Amino acid sequence: MASSHKLILEAMEGRASRVPVWLMRQAGRHLPEYLALKQKYTFLELCKTTEAAVEASLQPIRRYNMDGVICFSDILVPLEAMGLELDFNPGPVFAHPLRSFKDLDRIQDIDVKARVPHILEILSTLKAHPETQGKTILGFTGAPYTLASYAIEGKTSKDFEHVKAWMYRDKSGFLKLMDRLADLVIAYILEQKKAGADAVQLFDTWAGHLSREDYRDFVCPSTEKIIAVAKENQLPLILYCNGGSHLMPEMLSLKPDCLSLDWRMSLEDYCLKIPDSIAIQGNLDPSCLYGSKELVIQRTLKLLDFGKKRGRYILNLGHGLLPNTPIENVKAFVDCALKS
Amino acid sequence: MASSHKLILEAMEGRASRVPVWLMRQAGRHLPEYLALKQKYTFLELCKTTEAAVEASLQPIRRYNMDGVICFSDILVPLEAMGLELDFNPGPVFAHPLRSFKDLDRIQDIDVKARVPHILEILSTLKAHPETQGKTILGFTGAPYTLASYAIEGKTSKDFEHVKAWMYRDKSGFLKLMDRLADLVIAYILEQKKAGADAVQLFDTWAGHLSREDYRDFVCPSTEKIIAVAKENQLPLILYCNGGSHLMPEMLSLKPDCLSLDWRMSLEDYCLKIPDSIAIQGNLDPSCLYGSKELVIQRTLKLLDFGKKRGRYILNLGHGLLPNTPIENVKAFVDCALKS
């Protein structure tokens, strides 16, 4: 029988009875039942078909019984709420990328309910679902810089040529875009909360490519705005910045409720720098799950030891679960926390 | 008239009269004269045709007059010296990747002179060339972990699934491979020295994806071995680990002559941690060169201010020069140092 406590929320408040666990990208390609579901839909159709997305969100819960249920979606979906047309081929594609200040005219007024109703239906269905009772329902979104990166490049990029060219040539225009994206993210996560999200995670997948100076100048203002509104609205927020170990001082200054650390940030080092008031989530290298079950257990127990001593700790990976990860290793990882 | 001093070597020894400068990937696609040359050869042909590679190496010198001449080649070329067949399509491809311990049998005895003679011919031609007099001739190679990553994945990878699976499932086998790659790198850089390299740079492009623990266990032993031999042979060595800001304590323990820092490592922070005996190279974000000329000059002068105060400093980018970089900005960057 599942506990009726929402352990992830409790851990963020420092009062959980054990370390809770969930995994970034826990729903998806490592599960045969997901691959079966995926045969009937394209990725975007799956994101937009409530019943199927709810099923994809619940699949990992049935198999592993982790403490967090994250809605099946994509970090870029919110861009559709301002009228940018998203496609996948197989990576994300925007046919008409934003390239300069004048392109901001093409951005439409934000309307989450009208343009991306499915994300709200998925969350409210998950919230009411018998299989999620006692679990924390997690909403999520790409953070402004990551949204900007895709909206400007039009696709996944290695060098972010167009993003950087804009950033370095038109600082005020770029900051204007970032501010509009902050407003988008705010509208999006507040609607997610109304629909049933207990907490949200902000994924800043690409901000780790920035220097400290550029992160401070170009990213902090919009993220700060989002975090302030989340706090005003009692919406617990987890900030994740992939490859951002060098940005720790700046991330701490943003005072998120929880920092999700990638595996390059050694917990022993970083916990000393992170004040007790900020919860820590993470941070096993997802590729460790390609190793032996013994290695998975050994490294996970080390994280749990740290987490139990530290408090305000949520077990997770340092990045998304990888496609070919063996199921038995995911189970071993989750079980370590369930038994903690 | 060029100075007859080799400023990069002098900066590494702390006795340069001004800050020297070169750029990672200074030869290549941002130059129209390179694109013209490239029409006659595939990338691999260009690496293996001495006359053409010498021409490609000299092109940036003619345009910018930087202090370092790096031989035109690829970080993976040394793998051919142990019999692994390299191709480009357009990224590097190994048709028969190494996937486990038993594949080590396919590795042949190292023979740099017989299997990759062109790299030595390019270096000796550059050394004797009138246009390089007074300049530092730089050899280079991929570091063992980066060589292993390509040899195991068979191509550029996002998640390094096969590398990590091997690493985590067969530690001793993986370390054996790393040790053989250290021997390869040693043979390769010593031959480069004999052919004319004044110093070499070790590129560890992918090691920044590792946690500190894994870098210590899997990478440090082979890199330590290489650095020890380079020291014994009075071959100045620059260590570059992309995205490795979290690995600073480990990199310092390796005591390279010079650390090449990427732009995510703030010089103000890191110079405090790096002992004066280790030279620092870097670290402008190469995408800053997409910005205005004023921005380039402003940020470069800031680096130079730091470098002049600190000493043992070489101006460079934090990663390779990007393909569409405007020539006038490269020139502005180099000129800042030439006039320093």
XYZ file of C-alpha atoms in Angstrom, chain A residues 159 161 164-165 168-169 208-214 245-246 263-264 269 285 287-288 290-292 295 299 302 322 324 329, chain B residues 159 161 164-165 168-169 208-214 245-246 263-264 269 285 287-288 290-292 295 299 302 322 324 329:
60
model
C 27.835 25.456 -31.156
C 26.026 30.026 -33.439
C 25.424 33.522 -29.353
C 25.523 35.878 -32.333
C 26.616 39.150 -28.184
C 25.363 41.577 -30.834
C 25.873 25.027 -18.788
C 27.569 26.095 -22.038
C 27.718 29.670 -20.806
C 30.493 31.314 -18.857
C 29.638 32.593 -15.375
C 29.600 36.152 -16.638
C 27.160 35.351 -19.446
C 28.940 22.886 -12.063
C 30.859 26.128 -12.705
C 26.920 13.858 -11.910
C 29.868 16.134 -12.554
C 32.124 19.007 -2.585
C 25.711 9.380 -13.915
C 25.488 5.749 -17.830
C 26.422 4.005 -14.560
C 25.004 0.420 -18.091
C 27.340 -1.104 -15.525
C 26.824 -4.171 -13.348
C 28.126 -1.139 -9.276
C 27.144 3.947 -6.058
C 26.858 6.034 -1.401
C 19.358 6.614 -21.374
C 19.154 1.216 -23.670
C 19.460 -1.730 -13.025
C 25.894 9.415 -24.453
C 26.953 4.113 -24.162
C 30.654 3.597 -20.255
C 29.306 0.057 -20.460
C 31.723 0.128 -15.625
C 31.617 -3.584 -16.430
C 34.763 16.458 -19.051
C 31.745 14.143 -19.195
C 33.172 12.070 -16.372
C 32.583 12.533 -12.665
C 35.611 13.357 -10.538
C 35.684 9.816 -9.204
C 35.700 8.288 -12.676
C 35.986 22.739 -14.734
C 34.849 20.255 -12.074
C 35.571 29.444 -21.079
C 33.453 27.935 -18.340
C 38.380 31.953 -9.828
C 34.305 31.530 -25.509
C 31.310 32.066 -29.898
C 32.179 35.531 -28.552
C 30.341 35.986 -33.416
C 29.760 39.191 -31.447
C 30.765 42.718 -32.344
C 32.893 42.991 -27.583
C 36.722 40.653 -23.454
C 40.199 41.635 -19.845
C 34.083 27.960 -35.031
C 31.642 30.844 -39.549
C 37.160 39.365 -35.203
